Each structure stands twice: as C-alpha cells, then as structure tokens.
Amino acid sequence: MAEGVVATVQDKFSSLGPKGKAAVGAAAGFVTTRIVLGSALTAIKVGAIAVILAEVLHRTGVLDVKETAETIQNSDLAQKIKASCGNWIVGFRAQVRRRLNPINLQELFEKEKMATLGAAGGAVVACLL
C-alpha cells in the first residue's frame, strides 16, 4: 500500500516544473524543520526535567541509585529489555544508514537541484520564524 502511494507521489513530483519542485521542496523543508525543532526542544526539556528530578531524588535520599541499579541490572526482565532494545537499535541504524547513504543523497541532490534549494530555503525560514 505504501509503495503505491510513494509511486503516485513520485509520478506527480516528476511532472512538476523546476519552480514547482522548488516550491514543494521549500514547503517540505519548512514543515520538516518546524517538526524537528519542536521535537528536539521538547526532548531537551523532558531530559532536563528528568535530570533535575533524578538529582533531587538522589540528594534527598529517596532514591538509592546504587542499590536500585544493581537490582535492575541483575533481573532477567532487564536483560530481555536490554537485548530487545539492542536488536531494535541495530535494525534502526541499518535502515538509517541505508536510506541516508551519502552516495544516494548526493545523486538525489544532483538530480533534484531545485527541490534541494527549495528545501534548504524552507528550512532556513523555519529556523528564523
């Protein structure tokens, strides 16, 4: 199903002229940058809150980090979760490396110069707003 949608979008994009490709690239760059910046800022805020909360719990003695860490590290569930996360991360890295291969990206950028310029412009505008 997803392949059919991607093929349709690629056909429609290919039929656009240079200005249309630049406009689509600008819109995509703008939207993607806004989403990524918003997500990154949220992740930073959540991370900062987690660090502050962990430090407060540690300093007040509510959380005995050493004992808790040893208990968790020795549990079977923790080992299973660790293995599962490790497998997922390896698969994720392989997908990212395959899709973001510099050779593939360079070919795409050279083939779709106007879309690339539009995306860069849209990203700059999103960062400034």
Short mmCIF file of the N, C-alpha and C atoms (twelve columns), coordinates in Angstrom:
data_MODEL
# 
_entry.id   MODEL 
# 
loop_
_atom_site.group_PDB 
_atom_site.id 
_atom_site.type_symbol 
_atom_site.label_atom_id 
_atom_site.label_alt_id 
_atom_site.label_comp_id 
_atom_site.label_asym_id 
_atom_site.label_seq_id 
_atom_site.Cartn_x 
_atom_site.Cartn_y 
_atom_site.Cartn_z 
_atom_site.pdbx_PDB_model_num 
ATOM 1   N N  . MET A 1   0.824  -1.188  0.000   1 
ATOM 2   C CA . MET A 1   0.000  0.000   0.000   1 
ATOM 3   C C  . MET A 1   0.869  1.253   0.000   1 
ATOM 4   N N  . ALA A 2   1.869  1.275   0.882   1 
ATOM 5   C CA . ALA A 2   2.732  2.452   0.976   1 
ATOM 6   C C  . ALA A 2   3.524  2.637   -0.313  1 
ATOM 7   N N  . GLU A 3   3.887  1.539   -0.956  1 
ATOM 8   C CA . GLU A 3   4.658  1.647   -2.197  1 
ATOM 9   C C  . GLU A 3   3.833  2.314   -3.290  1 
ATOM 10  N N  . GLY A 4   2.525  2.016   -3.336  1 
ATOM 11  C CA . GLY A 4   1.656  2.644   -4.321  1 
ATOM 12  C C  . GLY A 4   1.531  4.138   -4.103  1 
ATOM 13  N N  . VAL A 5   1.436  4.533   -2.835  1 
ATOM 14  C CA . VAL A 5   1.340  5.958   -2.511  1 
ATOM 15  C C  . VAL A 5   2.638  6.663   -2.879  1 
ATOM 16  N N  . VAL A 6   3.761  6.045   -2.556  1 
ATOM 17  C CA . VAL A 6   5.062  6.639   -2.870  1 
ATOM 18  C C  . VAL A 6   5.233  6.773   -4.373  1 
ATOM 19  N N  . ALA A 7   4.827  5.747   -5.129  1 
ATOM 20  C CA . ALA A 7   4.943  5.805   -6.587  1 
ATOM 21  C C  . ALA A 7   4.076  6.929   -7.155  1 
ATOM 22  N N  . THR A 8   2.878  7.088   -6.627  1 
ATOM 23  C CA . THR A 8   1.985  8.151   -7.090  1 
ATOM 24  C C  . THR A 8   2.588  9.524   -6.810  1 
ATOM 25  N N  . VAL A 9   3.107  9.694   -5.604  1 
ATOM 26  C CA . VAL A 9   3.725  10.981  -5.241  1 
ATOM 27  C C  . VAL A 9   4.943  11.241  -6.112  1 
ATOM 28  N N  . GLN A 10  5.755  10.220  -6.368  1 
ATOM 29  C CA . GLN A 10  6.933  10.399  -7.221  1 
ATOM 30  C C  . GLN A 10  6.529  10.779  -8.642  1 
ATOM 31  N N  . ASP A 11  5.474  10.157  -9.164  1 
ATOM 32  C CA . ASP A 11  4.999  10.500  -10.510 1 
ATOM 33  C C  . ASP A 11  4.531  11.948  -10.566 1 
ATOM 34  N N  . LYS A 12  3.752  12.361  -9.586  1 
ATOM 35  C CA . LYS A 12  3.252  13.746  -9.557  1 
ATOM 36  C C  . LYS A 12  4.407  14.738  -9.422  1 
ATOM 37  N N  . PHE A 13  5.387  14.394  -8.562  1 
ATOM 38  C CA . PHE A 13  6.535  15.282  -8.356  1 
ATOM 39  C C  . PHE A 13  7.361  15.389  -9.636  1 
ATOM 40  N N  . SER A 14  7.555  14.267  -10.320 1 
ATOM 41  C CA . SER A 14  8.349  14.267  -11.555 1 
ATOM 42  C C  . SER A 14  7.717  15.124  -12.637 1 
ATOM 43  N N  . SER A 15  6.387  15.224  -12.627 1 
ATOM 44  C CA . SER A 15  5.701  16.005  -13.659 1 
ATOM 45  C C  . SER A 15  5.768  17.512  -13.402 1 
ATOM 46  N N  . LEU A 16  6.228  17.921  -12.230 1 
ATOM 47  C CA . LEU A 16  6.324  19.352  -11.913 1 
ATOM 48  C C  . LEU A 16  7.495  19.991  -12.643 1 
ATOM 49  N N  . GLY A 17  7.374  21.280  -12.885 1 
ATOM 50  C CA . GLY A 17  8.478  22.041  -13.454 1 
ATOM 51  C C  . GLY A 17  9.466  22.437  -12.362 1 
ATOM 52  N N  . PRO A 18  10.558 23.108  -12.745 1 
ATOM 53  C CA . PRO A 18  11.563 23.494  -11.753 1 
ATOM 54  C C  . PRO A 18  11.017 24.368  -10.624 1 
ATOM 55  N N  . LYS A 19  10.135 25.317  -10.958 1 
ATOM 56  C CA . LYS A 19  9.572  26.191  -9.920  1 
ATOM 57  C C  . LYS A 19  8.652  25.411  -8.990  1 
ATOM 58  N N  . GLY A 20  7.900  24.479  -9.539  1 
ATOM 59  C CA . GLY A 20  7.023  23.638  -8.717  1 
ATOM 60  C C  . GLY A 20  7.822  22.761  -7.777  1 
ATOM 61  N N  . LYS A 21  8.930  22.204  -8.283  1 
ATOM 62  C CA . LYS A 21  9.780  21.367  -7.435  1 
ATOM 63  C C  . LYS A 21  10.415 22.198  -6.325  1 
ATOM 64  N N  . ALA A 22  10.807 23.433  -6.665  1 
ATOM 65  C CA . ALA A 22  11.377 24.314  -5.644  1 
ATOM 66  C C  . ALA A 22  10.333 24.645  -4.581  1 
ATOM 67  N N  . ALA A 23  9.094  24.881  -5.002  1 
ATOM 68  C CA . ALA A 23  8.029  25.203  -4.047  1 
ATOM 69  C C  . ALA A 23  7.727  24.010  -3.139  1 
ATOM 70  N N  . VAL A 24  7.653  22.817  -3.729  1 
ATOM 71  C CA . VAL A 24  7.415  21.612  -2.927  1 
ATOM 72  C C  . VAL A 24  8.574  21.398  -1.957  1 
ATOM 73  N N  . GLY A 25  9.800  21.587  -2.435  1 
ATOM 74  C CA . GLY A 25  10.970 21.444  -1.566  1 
ATOM 75  C C  . GLY A 25  10.957 22.441  -0.426  1 
ATOM 76  N N  . ALA A 26  10.570 23.682  -0.735  1 
ATOM 77  C CA . ALA A 26  10.508 24.720  0.306   1 
ATOM 78  C C  . ALA A 26  9.468  24.362  1.365   1 
ATOM 79  N N  . ALA A 27  8.308  23.912  0.915   1 
ATOM 80  C CA . ALA A 27  7.260  23.529  1.874   1 
ATOM 81  C C  . ALA A 27  7.714  22.343  2.723   1 
ATOM 82  N N  . ALA A 28  8.301  21.359  2.078   1 
ATOM 83  C CA . ALA A 28  8.764  20.179  2.810   1 
ATOM 84  C C  . ALA A 28  9.879  20.548  3.794   1 
ATOM 85  N N  . GLY A 29  10.808 21.389  3.360   1 
ATOM 86  C CA . GLY A 29  11.893 21.820  4.245   1 
ATOM 87  C C  . GLY A 29  11.371 22.605  5.434   1 
ATOM 88  N N  . PHE A 30  10.407 23.493  5.182   1 
ATOM 89  C CA . PHE A 30  9.833  24.302  6.257   1 
ATOM 90  C C  . PHE A 30  9.113  23.427  7.277   1 
ATOM 91  N N  . VAL A 31  8.218  22.567  6.803   1 
ATOM 92  C CA . VAL A 31  7.422  21.722  7.709   1 
ATOM 93  C C  . VAL A 31  8.317  20.757  8.480   1 
ATOM 94  N N  . THR A 32  9.235  20.115  7.775   1 
ATOM 95  C CA . THR A 32  10.125 19.155  8.434   1 
ATOM 96  C C  . THR A 32  10.981 19.832  9.499   1 
ATOM 97  N N  . THR A 33  11.520 20.992  9.188   1 
ATOM 98  C CA . THR A 33  12.360 21.697  10.153  1 
ATOM 99  C C  . THR A 33  11.555 22.125  11.373  1 
ATOM 100 N N  . ARG A 34  10.335 22.618  11.158  1 
ATOM 101 C CA . ARG A 34  9.497  23.012  12.305  1 
ATOM 102 C C  . ARG A 34  9.194  21.816  13.200  1 
ATOM 103 N N  . ILE A 35  8.889  20.680  12.597  1 
ATOM 104 C CA . ILE A 35  8.582  19.480  13.379  1 
ATOM 105 C C  . ILE A 35  9.814  19.018  14.146  1 
ATOM 106 N N  . VAL A 36  10.954 18.978  13.467  1 
ATOM 107 C CA . VAL A 36  12.182 18.514  14.120  1 
ATOM 108 C C  . VAL A 36  12.596 19.462  15.240  1 
ATOM 109 N N  . LEU A 37  12.535 20.771  14.996  1 
ATOM 110 C CA . LEU A 37  12.906 21.728  16.040  1 
ATOM 111 C C  . LEU A 37  11.977 21.618  17.247  1 
ATOM 112 N N  . GLY A 38  10.679 21.492  16.990  1 
ATOM 113 C CA . GLY A 38  9.728  21.343  18.097  1 
ATOM 114 C C  . GLY A 38  9.981  20.076  18.893  1 
ATOM 115 N N  . SER A 39  10.231 18.975  18.187  1 
ATOM 116 C CA . SER A 39  10.506 17.707  18.865  1 
ATOM 117 C C  . SER A 39  11.816 17.772  19.648  1 
ATOM 118 N N  . ALA A 40  12.824 18.389  19.049  1 
ATOM 119 C CA . ALA A 40  14.123 18.479  19.727  1 
ATOM 120 C C  . ALA A 40  14.014 19.322  20.999  1 
ATOM 121 N N  . LEU A 41  13.315 20.433  20.922  1 
ATOM 122 C CA . LEU A 41  13.154 21.272  22.110  1 
ATOM 123 C C  . LEU A 41  12.365 20.548  23.196  1 
ATOM 124 N N  . THR A 42  11.343 19.810  22.813  1 
ATOM 125 C CA . THR A 42  10.577 19.039  23.786  1 
ATOM 126 C C  . THR A 42  11.451 17.971  24.435  1 
ATOM 127 N N  . ALA A 43  12.251 17.291  23.624  1 
ATOM 128 C CA . ALA A 43  13.143 16.255  24.160  1 
ATOM 129 C C  . ALA A 43  14.158 16.853  25.132  1 
ATOM 130 N N  . ILE A 44  14.681 18.028  24.799  1 
ATOM 131 C CA . ILE A 44  15.634 18.694  25.695  1 
ATOM 132 C C  . ILE A 44  14.968 19.070  27.013  1 
ATOM 133 N N  . LYS A 45  13.751 19.592  26.940  1 
ATOM 134 C CA . LYS A 45  13.030 19.969  28.158  1 
ATOM 135 C C  . LYS A 45  12.745 18.746  29.030  1 
ATOM 136 N N  . VAL A 46  12.265 17.674  28.419  1 
ATOM 137 C CA . VAL A 46  11.968 16.447  29.167  1 
ATOM 138 C C  . VAL A 46  13.240 15.880  29.781  1 
ATOM 139 N N  . GLY A 47  14.318 15.887  29.010  1 
ATOM 140 C CA . GLY A 47  15.600 15.397  29.530  1 
ATOM 141 C C  . GLY A 47  16.093 16.221  30.706  1 
ATOM 142 N N  . ALA A 48  15.972 17.527  30.594  1 
ATOM 143 C CA . ALA A 48  16.411 18.405  31.681  1 
ATOM 144 C C  . ALA A 48  15.574 18.177  32.939  1 
ATOM 145 N N  . ILE A 49  14.275 18.030  32.768  1 
ATOM 146 C CA . ILE A 49  13.403 17.764  33.919  1 
ATOM 147 C C  . ILE A 49  13.761 16.431  34.559  1 
ATOM 148 N N  . ALA A 50  14.035 15.423  33.745  1 
ATOM 149 C CA . ALA A 50  14.392 14.103  34.278  1 
ATOM 150 C C  . ALA A 50  15.692 14.168  35.068  1 
ATOM 151 N N  . VAL A 51  16.678 14.886  34.557  1 
ATOM 152 C CA . VAL A 51  17.963 15.011  35.262  1 
ATOM 153 C C  . VAL A 51  17.772 15.739  36.588  1 
ATOM 154 N N  . ILE A 52  17.018 16.829  36.568  1 
ATOM 155 C CA . ILE A 52  16.779 17.592  37.795  1 
ATOM 156 C C  . ILE A 52  16.026 16.743  38.816  1 
ATOM 157 N N  . LEU A 53  14.992 16.045  38.365  1 
ATOM 158 C CA . LEU A 53  14.215 15.189  39.255  1 
ATOM 159 C C  . LEU A 53  15.076 14.069  39.832  1 
ATOM 160 N N  . ALA A 54  15.899 13.441  39.010  1 
ATOM 161 C CA . ALA A 54  16.782 12.370  39.492  1 
ATOM 162 C C  . ALA A 54  17.772 12.906  40.516  1 
ATOM 163 N N  . GLU A 55  18.290 14.095  40.270  1 
ATOM 164 C CA . GLU A 55  19.249 14.686  41.214  1 
ATOM 165 C C  . GLU A 55  18.578 15.015  42.544  1 
ATOM 166 N N  . VAL A 56  17.380 15.555  42.482  1 
ATOM 167 C CA . VAL A 56  16.643 15.871  43.711  1 
ATOM 168 C C  . VAL A 56  16.353 14.599  44.500  1 
ATOM 169 N N  . LEU A 57  15.880 13.559  43.817  1 
ATOM 170 C CA . LEU A 57  15.584 12.290  44.491  1 
ATOM 171 C C  . LEU A 57  16.840 11.668  45.086  1 
ATOM 172 N N  . HIS A 58  17.950 11.791  44.396  1 
ATOM 173 C CA . HIS A 58  19.209 11.252  44.915  1 
ATOM 174 C C  . HIS A 58  19.693 12.038  46.136  1 
ATOM 175 N N  . ARG A 59  19.672 13.349  46.023  1 
ATOM 176 C CA . ARG A 59  20.160 14.196  47.126  1 
ATOM 177 C C  . ARG A 59  19.316 14.069  48.386  1 
ATOM 178 N N  . THR A 60  18.027 13.873  48.214  1 
ATOM 179 C CA . THR A 60  17.156 13.746  49.382  1 
ATOM 180 C C  . THR A 60  17.162 12.334  49.960  1 
ATOM 181 N N  . GLY A 61  17.795 11.399  49.259  1 
ATOM 182 C CA . GLY A 61  17.875 10.032  49.754  1 
ATOM 183 C C  . GLY A 61  16.659 9.187   49.435  1 
ATOM 184 N N  . VAL A 62  15.704 9.745   48.716  1 
ATOM 185 C CA . VAL A 62  14.507 8.988   48.354  1 
ATOM 186 C C  . VAL A 62  14.871 7.852   47.408  1 
ATOM 187 N N  . LEU A 63  15.834 8.090   46.569  1 
ATOM 188 C CA . LEU A 63  16.237 7.102   45.575  1 
ATOM 189 C C  . LEU A 63  17.676 6.688   45.835  1 
ATOM 190 N N  . ASP A 64  17.846 5.427   46.252  1 
ATOM 191 C CA . ASP A 64  19.198 4.899   46.447  1 
ATOM 192 C C  . ASP A 64  19.641 4.320   45.109  1 
ATOM 193 N N  . VAL A 65  20.346 5.130   44.336  1 
ATOM 194 C CA . VAL A 65  20.672 4.781   42.964  1 
ATOM 195 C C  . VAL A 65  21.523 3.526   42.870  1 
ATOM 196 N N  . LYS A 66  22.501 3.355   43.746  1 
ATOM 197 C CA . LYS A 66  23.400 2.207   43.654  1 
ATOM 198 C C  . LYS A 66  22.629 0.899   43.867  1 
ATOM 199 N N  . GLU A 67  21.819 0.843   44.900  1 
ATOM 200 C CA . GLU A 67  21.062 -0.381  45.180  1 
ATOM 201 C C  . GLU A 67  20.059 -0.677  44.071  1 
ATOM 202 N N  . THR A 68  19.377 0.339   43.613  1 
ATOM 203 C CA . THR A 68  18.384 0.167   42.561  1 
ATOM 204 C C  . THR A 68  19.047 -0.277  41.261  1 
ATOM 205 N N  . ALA A 69  20.170 0.322   40.920  1 
ATOM 206 C CA . ALA A 69  20.864 -0.030  39.681  1 
ATOM 207 C C  . ALA A 69  21.338 -1.481  39.720  1 
ATOM 208 N N  . GLU A 70  21.868 -1.930  40.864  1 
ATOM 209 C CA . GLU A 70  22.325 -3.314  40.974  1 
ATOM 210 C C  . GLU A 70  21.160 -4.289  40.869  1 
ATOM 211 N N  . THR A 71  20.047 -3.974  41.493  1 
ATOM 212 C CA . THR A 71  18.870 -4.837  41.441  1 
ATOM 213 C C  . THR A 71  18.339 -4.944  40.020  1 
ATOM 214 N N  . ILE A 72  18.230 -3.830  39.340  1 
ATOM 215 C CA . ILE A 72  17.713 -3.827  37.970  1 
ATOM 216 C C  . ILE A 72  18.671 -4.556  37.038  1 
ATOM 217 N N  . GLN A 73  19.959 -4.315  37.205  1 
ATOM 218 C CA . GLN A 73  20.947 -4.911  36.319  1 
ATOM 219 C C  . GLN A 73  20.938 -6.432  36.411  1 
ATOM 220 N N  . ASN A 74  20.610 -6.989  37.556  1 
ATOM 221 C CA . ASN A 74  20.640 -8.432  37.738  1 
ATOM 222 C C  . ASN A 74  19.321 -9.122  37.374  1 
ATOM 223 N N  . SER A 75  18.280 -8.381  37.058  1 
ATOM 224 C CA . SER A 75  16.991 -9.015  36.790  1 
ATOM 225 C C  . SER A 75  16.941 -9.559  35.360  1 
ATOM 226 N N  . ASP A 76  16.195 -10.653 35.185  1 
ATOM 227 C CA . ASP A 76  16.038 -11.262 33.867  1 
ATOM 228 C C  . ASP A 76  15.257 -10.344 32.927  1 
ATOM 229 N N  . LEU A 77  14.256 -9.668  33.465  1 
ATOM 230 C CA . LEU A 77  13.464 -8.762  32.644  1 
ATOM 231 C C  . LEU A 77  14.344 -7.654  32.065  1 
ATOM 232 N N  . ALA A 78  15.236 -7.133  32.883  1 
ATOM 233 C CA . ALA A 78  16.124 -6.071  32.413  1 
ATOM 234 C C  . ALA A 78  17.022 -6.584  31.291  1 
ATOM 235 N N  . GLN A 79  17.491 -7.808  31.413  1 
ATOM 236 C CA . GLN A 79  18.345 -8.388  30.360  1 
ATOM 237 C C  . GLN A 79  17.562 -8.563  29.064  1 
ATOM 238 N N  . LYS A 80  16.293 -9.005  29.192  1 
ATOM 239 C CA . LYS A 80  15.461 -9.171  27.994  1 
ATOM 240 C C  . LYS A 80  15.177 -7.819  27.332  1 
ATOM 241 N N  . ILE A 81  14.892 -6.817  28.139  1 
ATOM 242 C CA . ILE A 81  14.626 -5.482  27.603  1 
ATOM 243 C C  . ILE A 81  15.885 -4.935  26.934  1 
ATOM 244 N N  . LYS A 82  17.019 -5.148  27.560  1 
ATOM 245 C CA . LYS A 82  18.286 -4.675  27.003  1 
ATOM 246 C C  . LYS A 82  18.556 -5.333  25.649  1 
ATOM 247 N N  . ALA A 83  18.341 -6.646  25.567  1 
ATOM 248 C CA . ALA A 83  18.560 -7.352  24.306  1 
ATOM 249 C C  . ALA A 83  17.587 -6.883  23.235  1 
ATOM 250 N N  . SER A 84  16.326 -6.700  23.619  1 
ATOM 251 C CA . SER A 84  15.307 -6.248  22.666  1 
ATOM 252 C C  . SER A 84  15.631 -4.851  22.148  1 
ATOM 253 N N  . CYS A 85  16.010 -3.962  23.046  1 
ATOM 254 C CA . CYS A 85  16.380 -2.599  22.642  1 
ATOM 255 C C  . CYS A 85  17.611 -2.620  21.743  1 
ATOM 256 N N  . GLY A 86  18.574 -3.465  22.092  1 
ATOM 257 C CA . GLY A 86  19.784 -3.572  21.276  1 
ATOM 258 C C  . GLY A 86  19.461 -4.028  19.864  1 
ATOM 259 N N  . ASN A 87  18.594 -5.022  19.734  1 
ATOM 260 C CA . ASN A 87  18.205 -5.506  18.408  1 
ATOM 261 C C  . ASN A 87  17.464 -4.429  17.619  1 
ATOM 262 N N  . TRP A 88  16.571 -3.708  18.302  1 
ATOM 263 C CA . TRP A 88  15.825 -2.659  17.630  1 
ATOM 264 C C  . TRP A 88  16.770 -1.556  17.149  1 
ATOM 265 N N  . ILE A 89  17.730 -1.180  17.985  1 
ATOM 266 C CA . ILE A 89  18.671 -0.108  17.633  1 
ATOM 267 C C  . ILE A 89  19.532 -0.516  16.438  1 
ATOM 268 N N  . VAL A 90  19.973 -1.772  16.416  1 
ATOM 269 C CA . VAL A 90  20.780 -2.246  15.288  1 
ATOM 270 C C  . VAL A 90  19.965 -2.169  13.999  1 
ATOM 271 N N  . GLY A 91  18.722 -2.600  14.045  1 
ATOM 272 C CA . GLY A 91  17.861 -2.529  12.866  1 
ATOM 273 C C  . GLY A 91  17.601 -1.096  12.431  1 
ATOM 274 N N  . PHE A 92  17.363 -0.226  13.400  1 
ATOM 275 C CA . PHE A 92  17.121 1.182   13.110  1 
ATOM 276 C C  . PHE A 92  18.343 1.816   12.451  1 
ATOM 277 N N  . ARG A 93  19.530 1.541   13.005  1 
ATOM 278 C CA . ARG A 93  20.766 2.085   12.434  1 
ATOM 279 C C  . ARG A 93  20.956 1.614   10.993  1 
ATOM 280 N N  . ALA A 94  20.666 0.343   10.744  1 
ATOM 281 C CA . ALA A 94  20.822 -0.195  9.389   1 
ATOM 282 C C  . ALA A 94  19.881 0.526   8.416   1 
ATOM 283 N N  . GLN A 95  18.639 0.765   8.844   1 
ATOM 284 C CA . GLN A 95  17.679 1.467   7.989   1 
ATOM 285 C C  . GLN A 95  18.142 2.899   7.710   1 
ATOM 286 N N  . VAL A 96  18.583 3.586   8.749   1 
ATOM 287 C CA . VAL A 96  19.032 4.971   8.575   1 
ATOM 288 C C  . VAL A 96  20.242 5.026   7.657   1 
ATOM 289 N N  . ARG A 97  21.200 4.129   7.861   1 
ATOM 290 C CA . ARG A 97  22.396 4.133   7.022   1 
ATOM 291 C C  . ARG A 97  22.068 3.808   5.569   1 
ATOM 292 N N  . ARG A 98  21.095 2.915   5.368   1 
ATOM 293 C CA . ARG A 98  20.716 2.560   4.005   1 
ATOM 294 C C  . ARG A 98  20.012 3.725   3.325   1 
ATOM 295 N N  . ARG A 99  19.108 4.375   4.040   1 
ATOM 296 C CA . ARG A 99  18.328 5.462   3.438   1 
ATOM 297 C C  . ARG A 99  19.125 6.759   3.333   1 
ATOM 298 N N  . LEU A 100 20.001 7.012   4.289   1 
ATOM 299 C CA . LEU A 100 20.774 8.254   4.291   1 
ATOM 300 C C  . LEU A 100 22.207 8.034   3.824   1 
ATOM 301 N N  . ASN A 101 22.392 7.069   2.958   1 
ATOM 302 C CA . ASN A 101 23.708 6.802   2.393   1 
ATOM 303 C C  . ASN A 101 24.166 8.049   1.621   1 
ATOM 304 N N  . PRO A 102 25.347 8.576   1.935   1 
ATOM 305 C CA . PRO A 102 25.804 9.814   1.274   1 
ATOM 306 C C  . PRO A 102 25.813 9.718   -0.254  1 
ATOM 307 N N  . ILE A 103 26.117 8.553   -0.801  1 
ATOM 308 C CA . ILE A 103 26.143 8.405   -2.257  1 
ATOM 309 C C  . ILE A 103 24.732 8.567   -2.817  1 
ATOM 310 N N  . ASN A 104 23.749 7.910   -2.169  1 
ATOM 311 C CA . ASN A 104 22.360 8.035   -2.617  1 
ATOM 312 C C  . ASN A 104 21.863 9.468   -2.481  1 
ATOM 313 N N  . LEU A 105 22.207 10.118  -1.374  1 
ATOM 314 C CA . LEU A 105 21.776 11.500  -1.166  1 
ATOM 315 C C  . LEU A 105 22.398 12.437  -2.191  1 
ATOM 316 N N  . GLN A 106 23.685 12.246  -2.487  1 
ATOM 317 C CA . GLN A 106 24.362 13.104  -3.465  1 
ATOM 318 C C  . GLN A 106 23.702 12.971  -4.830  1 
ATOM 319 N N  . GLU A 107 23.361 11.735  -5.224  1 
ATOM 320 C CA . GLU A 107 22.689 11.526  -6.504  1 
ATOM 321 C C  . GLU A 107 21.321 12.216  -6.513  1 
ATOM 322 N N  . LEU A 108 20.596 12.092  -5.410  1 
ATOM 323 C CA . LEU A 108 19.282 12.727  -5.320  1 
ATOM 324 C C  . LEU A 108 19.407 14.247  -5.389  1 
ATOM 325 N N  . PHE A 109 20.370 14.814  -4.659  1 
ATOM 326 C CA . PHE A 109 20.551 16.262  -4.654  1 
ATOM 327 C C  . PHE A 109 20.925 16.780  -6.040  1 
ATOM 328 N N  . GLU A 110 21.761 16.046  -6.747  1 
ATOM 329 C CA . GLU A 110 22.153 16.473  -8.082  1 
ATOM 330 C C  . GLU A 110 20.999 16.348  -9.068  1 
ATOM 331 N N  . LYS A 111 20.186 15.313  -8.909  1 
ATOM 332 C CA . LYS A 111 19.048 15.089  -9.805  1 
ATOM 333 C C  . LYS A 111 17.955 16.131  -9.581  1 
ATOM 334 N N  . GLU A 112 17.701 16.474  -8.339  1 
ATOM 335 C CA . GLU A 112 16.615 17.400  -7.989  1 
ATOM 336 C C  . GLU A 112 17.178 18.672  -7.354  1 
ATOM 337 N N  . LYS A 113 17.940 19.425  -8.124  1 
ATOM 338 C CA . LYS A 113 18.593 20.628  -7.594  1 
ATOM 339 C C  . LYS A 113 17.600 21.676  -7.106  1 
ATOM 340 N N  . MET A 114 16.538 21.891  -7.854  1 
ATOM 341 C CA . MET A 114 15.570 22.920  -7.461  1 
ATOM 342 C C  . MET A 114 14.845 22.532  -6.175  1 
ATOM 343 N N  . ALA A 115 14.484 21.272  -6.057  1 
ATOM 344 C CA . ALA A 115 13.823 20.817  -4.834  1 
ATOM 345 C C  . ALA A 115 14.773 20.935  -3.644  1 
ATOM 346 N N  . THR A 116 16.048 20.627  -3.873  1 
ATOM 347 C CA . THR A 116 17.044 20.733  -2.804  1 
ATOM 348 C C  . THR A 116 17.210 22.182  -2.366  1 
ATOM 349 N N  . LEU A 117 17.300 23.091  -3.325  1 
ATOM 350 C CA . LEU A 117 17.417 24.514  -2.980  1 
ATOM 351 C C  . LEU A 117 16.166 24.996  -2.254  1 
ATOM 352 N N  . GLY A 118 14.993 24.557  -2.705  1 
ATOM 353 C CA . GLY A 118 13.749 24.927  -2.038  1 
ATOM 354 C C  . GLY A 118 13.698 24.413  -0.614  1 
ATOM 355 N N  . ALA A 119 14.135 23.163  -0.424  1 
ATOM 356 C CA . ALA A 119 14.142 22.569  0.924   1 
ATOM 357 C C  . ALA A 119 15.080 23.333  1.856   1 
ATOM 358 N N  . ALA A 120 16.241 23.690  1.336   1 
ATOM 359 C CA . ALA A 120 17.192 24.456  2.151   1 
ATOM 360 C C  . ALA A 120 16.612 25.818  2.509   1 
ATOM 361 N N  . GLY A 121 15.980 26.470  1.550   1 
ATOM 362 C CA . GLY A 121 15.356 27.769  1.827   1 
ATOM 363 C C  . GLY A 121 14.216 27.659  2.848   1 
ATOM 364 N N  . GLY A 122 13.394 26.632  2.689   1 
ATOM 365 C CA . GLY A 122 12.305 26.417  3.636   1 
ATOM 366 C C  . GLY A 122 12.812 26.137  5.038   1 
ATOM 367 N N  . ALA A 123 13.911 25.389  5.119   1 
ATOM 368 C CA . ALA A 123 14.492 25.086  6.430   1 
ATOM 369 C C  . ALA A 123 15.041 26.360  7.081   1 
ATOM 370 N N  . VAL A 124 15.662 27.219  6.291   1 
ATOM 371 C CA . VAL A 124 16.197 28.475  6.838   1 
ATOM 372 C C  . VAL A 124 15.051 29.350  7.350   1 
ATOM 373 N N  . VAL A 125 13.992 29.457  6.577   1 
ATOM 374 C CA . VAL A 125 12.842 30.265  7.003   1 
ATOM 375 C C  . VAL A 125 12.243 29.698  8.289   1 
ATOM 376 N N  . ALA A 126 12.125 28.363  8.368   1 
ATOM 377 C CA . ALA A 126 11.555 27.732  9.572   1 
ATOM 378 C C  . ALA A 126 12.421 28.014  10.780  1 
ATOM 379 N N  . CYS A 127 13.732 28.033  10.602  1 
ATOM 380 C CA . CYS A 127 14.622 28.311  11.734  1 
ATOM 381 C C  . CYS A 127 14.514 29.772  12.185  1 
ATOM 382 N N  . LEU A 128 14.276 30.653  11.252  1 
ATOM 383 C CA . LEU A 128 14.188 32.069  11.595  1 
ATOM 384 C C  . LEU A 128 12.866 32.443  12.229  1 
ATOM 385 N N  . LEU A 129 11.803 31.717  11.924  1 
ATOM 386 C CA . LEU A 129 10.485 32.046  12.485  1 
ATOM 387 C C  . LEU A 129 10.252 31.440  13.819  1 
# 
